[in-house]
Coordinates of C-alpha atoms and ligand atoms in Angstrom, one line a residue:
X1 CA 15.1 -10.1 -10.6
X2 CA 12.5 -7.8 -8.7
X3 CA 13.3 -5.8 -5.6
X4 CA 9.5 -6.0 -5.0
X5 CA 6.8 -8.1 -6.0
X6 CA 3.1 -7.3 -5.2
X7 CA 0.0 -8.7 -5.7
X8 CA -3.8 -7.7 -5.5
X9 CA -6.2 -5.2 -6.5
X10 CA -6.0 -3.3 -9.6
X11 CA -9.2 -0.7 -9.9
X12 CA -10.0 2.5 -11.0
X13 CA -11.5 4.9 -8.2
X14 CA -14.1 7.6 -9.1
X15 CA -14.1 10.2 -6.2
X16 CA -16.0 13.0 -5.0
X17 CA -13.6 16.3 -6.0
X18 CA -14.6 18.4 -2.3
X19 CA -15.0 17.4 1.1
X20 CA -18.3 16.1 2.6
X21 CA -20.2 15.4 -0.6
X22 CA -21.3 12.2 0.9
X23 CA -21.5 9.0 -1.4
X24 CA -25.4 8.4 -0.9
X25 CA -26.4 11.9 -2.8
X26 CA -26.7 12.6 -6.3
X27 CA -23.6 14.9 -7.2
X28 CA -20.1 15.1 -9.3
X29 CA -17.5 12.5 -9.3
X30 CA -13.5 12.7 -10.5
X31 CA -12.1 10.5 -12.3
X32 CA -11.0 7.7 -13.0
X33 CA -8.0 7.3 -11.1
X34 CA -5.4 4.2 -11.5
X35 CA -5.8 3.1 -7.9
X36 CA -5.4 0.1 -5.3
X37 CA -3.1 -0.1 -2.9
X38 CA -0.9 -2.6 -4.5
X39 CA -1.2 -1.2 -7.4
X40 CA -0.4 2.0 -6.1
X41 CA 2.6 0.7 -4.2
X42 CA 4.0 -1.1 -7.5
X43 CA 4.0 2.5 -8.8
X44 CA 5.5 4.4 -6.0
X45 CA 8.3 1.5 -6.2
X46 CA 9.0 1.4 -9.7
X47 CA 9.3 5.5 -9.2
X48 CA 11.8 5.6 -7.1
X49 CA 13.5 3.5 -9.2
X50 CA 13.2 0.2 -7.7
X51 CA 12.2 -3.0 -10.0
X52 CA 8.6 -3.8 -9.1
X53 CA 6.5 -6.5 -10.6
X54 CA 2.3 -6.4 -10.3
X55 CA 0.1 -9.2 -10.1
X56 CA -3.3 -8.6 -10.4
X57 CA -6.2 -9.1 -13.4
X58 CA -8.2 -6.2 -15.1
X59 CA -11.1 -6.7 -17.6
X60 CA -11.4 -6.1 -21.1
X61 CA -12.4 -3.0 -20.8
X62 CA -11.7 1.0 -20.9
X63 CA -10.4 0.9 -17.5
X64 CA -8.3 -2.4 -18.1
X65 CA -6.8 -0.7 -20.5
X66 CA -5.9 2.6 -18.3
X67 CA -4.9 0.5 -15.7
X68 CA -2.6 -1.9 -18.3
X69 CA -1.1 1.4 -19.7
X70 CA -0.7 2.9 -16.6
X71 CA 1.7 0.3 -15.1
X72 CA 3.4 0.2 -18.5
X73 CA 4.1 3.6 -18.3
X74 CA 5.5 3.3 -15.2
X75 CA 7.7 0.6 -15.3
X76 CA 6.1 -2.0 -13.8
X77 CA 6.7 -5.4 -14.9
X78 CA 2.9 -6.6 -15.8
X79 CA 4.1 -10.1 -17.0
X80 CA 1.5 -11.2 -13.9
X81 CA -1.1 -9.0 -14.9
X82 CA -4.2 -11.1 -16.1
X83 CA -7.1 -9.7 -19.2
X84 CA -9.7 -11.5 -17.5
X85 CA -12.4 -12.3 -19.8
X86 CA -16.1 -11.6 -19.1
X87 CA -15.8 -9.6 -16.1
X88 CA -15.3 -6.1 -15.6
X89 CA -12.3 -4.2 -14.0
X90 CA -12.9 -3.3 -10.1
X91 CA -13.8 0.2 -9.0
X92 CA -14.1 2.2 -6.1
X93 CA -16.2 5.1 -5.2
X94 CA -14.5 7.6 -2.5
X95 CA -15.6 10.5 -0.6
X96 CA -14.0 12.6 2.1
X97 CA -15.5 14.0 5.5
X98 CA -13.9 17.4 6.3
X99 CA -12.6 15.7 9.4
X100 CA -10.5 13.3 7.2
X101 CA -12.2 10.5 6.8
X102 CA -12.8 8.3 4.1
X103 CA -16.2 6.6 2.7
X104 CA -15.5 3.7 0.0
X105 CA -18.2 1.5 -2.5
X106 CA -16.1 -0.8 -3.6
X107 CA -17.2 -3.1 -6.7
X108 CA -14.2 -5.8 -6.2
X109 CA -14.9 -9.1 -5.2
X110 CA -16.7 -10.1 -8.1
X111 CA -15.1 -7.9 -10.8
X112 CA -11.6 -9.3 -12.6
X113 CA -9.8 -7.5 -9.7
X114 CA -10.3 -10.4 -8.0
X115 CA -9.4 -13.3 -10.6
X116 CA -5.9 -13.7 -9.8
X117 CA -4.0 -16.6 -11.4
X118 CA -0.6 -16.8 -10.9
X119 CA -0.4 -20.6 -11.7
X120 CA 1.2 -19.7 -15.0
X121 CA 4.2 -17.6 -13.8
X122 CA 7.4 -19.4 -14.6
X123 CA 9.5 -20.5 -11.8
X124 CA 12.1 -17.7 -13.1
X125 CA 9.6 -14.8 -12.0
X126 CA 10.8 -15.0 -8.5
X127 CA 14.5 -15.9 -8.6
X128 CA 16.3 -13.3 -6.9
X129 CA 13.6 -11.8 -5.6
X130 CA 13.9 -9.2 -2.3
X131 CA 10.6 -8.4 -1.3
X132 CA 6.7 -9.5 -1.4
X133 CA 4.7 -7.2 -0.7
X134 CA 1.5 -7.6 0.6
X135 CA -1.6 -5.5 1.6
X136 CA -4.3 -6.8 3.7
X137 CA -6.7 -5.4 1.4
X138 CA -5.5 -8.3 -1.0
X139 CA -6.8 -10.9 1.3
X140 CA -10.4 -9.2 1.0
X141 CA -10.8 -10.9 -2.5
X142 CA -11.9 -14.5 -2.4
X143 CA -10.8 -17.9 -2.8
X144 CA -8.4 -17.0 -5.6
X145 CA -7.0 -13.3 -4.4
X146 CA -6.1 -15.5 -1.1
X147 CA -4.6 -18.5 -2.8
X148 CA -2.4 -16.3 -5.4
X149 CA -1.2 -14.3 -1.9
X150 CA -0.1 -17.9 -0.1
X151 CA 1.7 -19.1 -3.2
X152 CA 3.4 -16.0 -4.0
X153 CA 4.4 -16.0 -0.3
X154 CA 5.7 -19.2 -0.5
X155 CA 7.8 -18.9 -3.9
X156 CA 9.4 -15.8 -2.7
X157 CA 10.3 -17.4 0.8
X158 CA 11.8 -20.0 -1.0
X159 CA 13.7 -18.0 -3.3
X160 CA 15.3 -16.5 -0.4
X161 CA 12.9 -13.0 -0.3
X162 CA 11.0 -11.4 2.6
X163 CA 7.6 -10.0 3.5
X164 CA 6.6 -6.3 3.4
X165 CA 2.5 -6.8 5.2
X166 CA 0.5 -3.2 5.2
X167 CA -2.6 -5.0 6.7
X168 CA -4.9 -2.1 5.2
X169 CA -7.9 -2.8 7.0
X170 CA -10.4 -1.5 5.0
X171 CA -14.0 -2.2 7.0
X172 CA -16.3 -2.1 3.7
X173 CA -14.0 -5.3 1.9
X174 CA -13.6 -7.3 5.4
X175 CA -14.8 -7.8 8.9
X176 CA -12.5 -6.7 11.5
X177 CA -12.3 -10.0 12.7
X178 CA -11.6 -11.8 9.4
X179 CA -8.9 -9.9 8.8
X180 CA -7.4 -10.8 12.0
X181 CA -7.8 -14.1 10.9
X182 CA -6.9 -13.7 7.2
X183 CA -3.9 -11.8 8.1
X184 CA -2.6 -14.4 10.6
X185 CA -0.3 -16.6 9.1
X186 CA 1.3 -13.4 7.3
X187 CA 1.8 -11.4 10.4
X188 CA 3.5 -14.5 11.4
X189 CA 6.2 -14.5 9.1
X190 CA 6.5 -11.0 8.1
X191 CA 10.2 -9.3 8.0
X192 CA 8.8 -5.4 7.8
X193 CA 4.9 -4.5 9.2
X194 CA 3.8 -1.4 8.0
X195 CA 0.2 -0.7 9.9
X196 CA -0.8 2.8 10.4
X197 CA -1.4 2.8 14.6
X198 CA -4.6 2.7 14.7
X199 CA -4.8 -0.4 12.4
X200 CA -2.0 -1.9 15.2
X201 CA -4.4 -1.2 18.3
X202 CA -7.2 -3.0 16.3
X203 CA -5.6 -6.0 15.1
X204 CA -4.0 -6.7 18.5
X205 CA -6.5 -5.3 21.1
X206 CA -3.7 -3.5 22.3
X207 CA -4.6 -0.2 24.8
X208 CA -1.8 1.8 23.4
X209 CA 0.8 2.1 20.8
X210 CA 3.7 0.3 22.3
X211 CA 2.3 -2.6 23.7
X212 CA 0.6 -3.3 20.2
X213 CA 4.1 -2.8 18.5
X214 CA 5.2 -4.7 21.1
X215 CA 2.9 -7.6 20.5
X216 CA 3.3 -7.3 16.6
X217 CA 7.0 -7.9 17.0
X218 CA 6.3 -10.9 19.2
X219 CA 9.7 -11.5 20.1
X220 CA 11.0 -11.8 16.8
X221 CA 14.2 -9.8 15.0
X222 CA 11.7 -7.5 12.9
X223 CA 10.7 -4.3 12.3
X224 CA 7.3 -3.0 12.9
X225 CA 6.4 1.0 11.8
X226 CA 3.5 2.9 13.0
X227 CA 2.5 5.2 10.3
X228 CA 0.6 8.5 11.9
X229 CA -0.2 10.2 9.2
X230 CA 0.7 14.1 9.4
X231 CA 2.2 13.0 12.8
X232 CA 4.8 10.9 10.9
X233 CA 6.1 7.4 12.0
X234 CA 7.5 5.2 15.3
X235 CA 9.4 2.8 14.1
X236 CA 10.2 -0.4 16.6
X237 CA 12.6 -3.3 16.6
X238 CA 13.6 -5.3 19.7
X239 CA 16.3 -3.1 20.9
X240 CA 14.6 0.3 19.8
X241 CA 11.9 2.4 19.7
X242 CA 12.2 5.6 17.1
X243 CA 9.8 8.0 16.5
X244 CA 10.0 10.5 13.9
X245 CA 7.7 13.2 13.2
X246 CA 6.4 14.0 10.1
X247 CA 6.2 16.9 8.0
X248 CA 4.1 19.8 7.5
X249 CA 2.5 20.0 4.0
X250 CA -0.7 21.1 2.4
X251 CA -2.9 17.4 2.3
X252 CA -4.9 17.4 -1.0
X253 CA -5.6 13.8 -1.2
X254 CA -4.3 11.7 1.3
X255 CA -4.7 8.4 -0.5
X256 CA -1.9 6.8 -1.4
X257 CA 0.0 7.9 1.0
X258 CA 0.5 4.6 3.2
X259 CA 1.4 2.9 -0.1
X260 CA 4.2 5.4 -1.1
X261 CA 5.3 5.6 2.2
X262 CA 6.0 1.9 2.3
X263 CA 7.6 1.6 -1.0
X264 CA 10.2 4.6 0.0
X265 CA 11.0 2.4 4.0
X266 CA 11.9 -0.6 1.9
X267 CA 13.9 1.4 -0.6
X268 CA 15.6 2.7 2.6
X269 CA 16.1 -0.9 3.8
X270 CA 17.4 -2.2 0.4
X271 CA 20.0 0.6 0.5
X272 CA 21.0 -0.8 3.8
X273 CA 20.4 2.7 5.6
X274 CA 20.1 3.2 9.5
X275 CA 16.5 3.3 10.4
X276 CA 16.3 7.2 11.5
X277 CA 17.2 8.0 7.6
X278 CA 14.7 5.4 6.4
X279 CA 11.9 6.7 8.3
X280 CA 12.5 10.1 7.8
X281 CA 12.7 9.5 3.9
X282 CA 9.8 7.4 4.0
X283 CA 7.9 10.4 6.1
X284 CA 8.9 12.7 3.2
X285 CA 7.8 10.2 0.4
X286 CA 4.4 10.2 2.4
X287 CA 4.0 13.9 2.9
X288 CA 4.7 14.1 -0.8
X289 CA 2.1 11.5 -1.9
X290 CA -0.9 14.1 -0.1
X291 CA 0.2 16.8 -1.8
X292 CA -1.6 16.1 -5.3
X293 CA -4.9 15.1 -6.3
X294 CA -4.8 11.3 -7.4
X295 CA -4.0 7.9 -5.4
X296 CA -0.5 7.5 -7.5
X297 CA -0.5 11.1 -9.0
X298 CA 2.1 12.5 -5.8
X299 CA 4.1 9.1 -5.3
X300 CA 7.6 11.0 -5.3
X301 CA 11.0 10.2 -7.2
X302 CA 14.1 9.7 -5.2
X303 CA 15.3 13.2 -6.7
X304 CA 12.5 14.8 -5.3
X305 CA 12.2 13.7 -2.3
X306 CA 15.8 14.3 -1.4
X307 CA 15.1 18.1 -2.6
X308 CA 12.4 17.8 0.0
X309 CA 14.5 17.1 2.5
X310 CA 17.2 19.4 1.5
X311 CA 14.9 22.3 1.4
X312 CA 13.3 21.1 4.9
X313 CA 16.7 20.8 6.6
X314 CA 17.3 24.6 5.4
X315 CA 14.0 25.4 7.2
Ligands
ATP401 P1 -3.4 5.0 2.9 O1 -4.5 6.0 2.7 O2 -2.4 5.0 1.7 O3 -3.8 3.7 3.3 P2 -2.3 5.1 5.5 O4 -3.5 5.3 6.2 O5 -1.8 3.7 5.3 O6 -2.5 5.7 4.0 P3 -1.0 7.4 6.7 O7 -0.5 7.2 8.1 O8 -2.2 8.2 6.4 O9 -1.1 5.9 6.1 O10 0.2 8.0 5.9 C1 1.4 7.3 5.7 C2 2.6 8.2 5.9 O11 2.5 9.3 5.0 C3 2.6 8.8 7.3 O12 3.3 8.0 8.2 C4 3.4 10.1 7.0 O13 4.8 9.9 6.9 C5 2.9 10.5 5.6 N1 1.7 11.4 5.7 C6 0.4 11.0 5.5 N2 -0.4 12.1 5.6 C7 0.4 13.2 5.8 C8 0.1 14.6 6.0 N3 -1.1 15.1 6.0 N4 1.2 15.4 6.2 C9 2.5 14.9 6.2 N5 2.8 13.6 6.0 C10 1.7 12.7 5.8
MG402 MG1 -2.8 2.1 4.7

């Protein structure tokens, strides 16, 4: 029985350690990292003490076999995690901009990050289920990363579970406008959306950051969240609109993040919280996440982020 399911890219990423060391110069790299978004967010989940299953394949290889001992370690259920023979695991290279932004070479599509196979799950894996969760990012690997994500959909829909969509744009794995497309049928159907704004304005066209929540919702009992990084959250339903601001910490790596952000809002919602203590506990598992070097290094326990909070209320 799994409070969250997630499926998609497993990979190692290999980062520049200081700002503006761009990715086309000879110079040192960090790493490597256990990384991906949903693997990341199966780690964040399983930390905060929520039962979290990965799907995903790694290769036979020596970063396979972090990546394998990694989950483990963690707690997450790797039953769907495939040794893919013959292909290496997937990778990404990451460097910063002193203005915060990112630069990515991903090696993905073809590695065994991509060969998802989750024909051979038994029919068990989802009974009980709560939550998929998907990133968009997961769509961004072929024929079989997008077939595993519609047939995971549909088991866990028909085992009576909801969808978590982060739709993750990430430029360098997908086309703006193939996402869009890709993401479609999820957005659709999706019980929590988790896009950072900006990622709402571009998938809806949307001026501003209402009307795009406003058109994500599209008129359906749901709730969308606008992540805004140091700025915090807005979360949106039909009857509300609630922004919460985020707090102030030291960033040291801000991947990550998004992913431990999400896993802490549907924590919140499996608890059965109010929304204004979700959000704000999701804005503290977030601010935690940037606060260490490494994509899953800083995702928080529930201990420490009520600490967090306890030592922010005092401030
Ligand atoms: P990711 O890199 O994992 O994809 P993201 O771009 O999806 O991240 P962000 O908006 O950067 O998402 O971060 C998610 C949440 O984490 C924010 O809504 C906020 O609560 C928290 N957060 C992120 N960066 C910071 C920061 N510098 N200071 C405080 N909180 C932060
Ligand atoms: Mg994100």
């Amino acid at each position: 029985m799994f409070d969250v399911l997630t499926v998609g890219e497993a990979l190692v990423e290999i980062m520049r350690p200081d700002r503006d060391q761009p990715l086309d110069k000879p110079g040192e790299f960090l790493g490597p990292f256990a990384s991906g978004a949903p693997a990341i967010f199966a780690v964040a989940a399983a930390r905060l003490g929520l039962a979290s299953a990965f799907i995903g394949g790694v290769g036979n290889d020596a970063f396979g076999r972090l990546l394998q001992a990694r989950l483990t370690h963690e707690n997450v259920n790797t039953a769907g995690l495939r040794i893919v023979p013959g292909r290496s695991t997937g990778l990404a290279f990451v460097g910063y901009t002193a203005d915060g932004r990112r630069e990515f070479v991903f090696h993905l599509r073809h590695s065994a990050g991509s060969a998802i196979d989750v024909d051979l799950l038994p029919a068990a894996y989802f009974s009980g289920i709560r939550w998929l969760h998907l990133s968009g990012s997961a769509l961004a690997l072929g024929d079989a990363g997008r077939s595993a994500c519609h047939k995971t959909l549909d088991w866990t829909l028909a085992a009576g579970g909801r969808l978590s969509l982060d739709p993750n744009l990430r430029p360098e794995l997908m086309p703006l406008d193939e996402a869009r497309q890709a993401l479609g049928p999820y957005l659709a159907v999706a019980a929590l959306l988790l896009p950072t704004a900006k990622e709402a304005r571009a998938l809806t066209g949307a001026a501003d950051d209402d009307a795009a929540a406003s058109r994500l919702l599209g008129g359906q009992e749901r709730i969308a969240v606008l992540k805004r990084g140091a700025q915090g959250c807005t979360v949106y339903t039909q009857q509300a609109r609630l922004y919460m601001p985020g707090f102030t910490v030291a960033e040291v790596d801000p991947t990550g993040a998004g992913d431990c952000f999400n896993a802490a809002f549907l924590l919140g919602l499996n608890s059965g919280w109010d929304l204004e203590r979700v959000a704000r506990f999701a804005n503290a598992a977030g601010a935690l996440a940037v606060t260490k070097q490494g994509p899953m290094e800083g995702a928080p326990t529930v201990q420490e982020i009520e600490a967090f909070l306890a030592q922010a209320g005092r401030e």
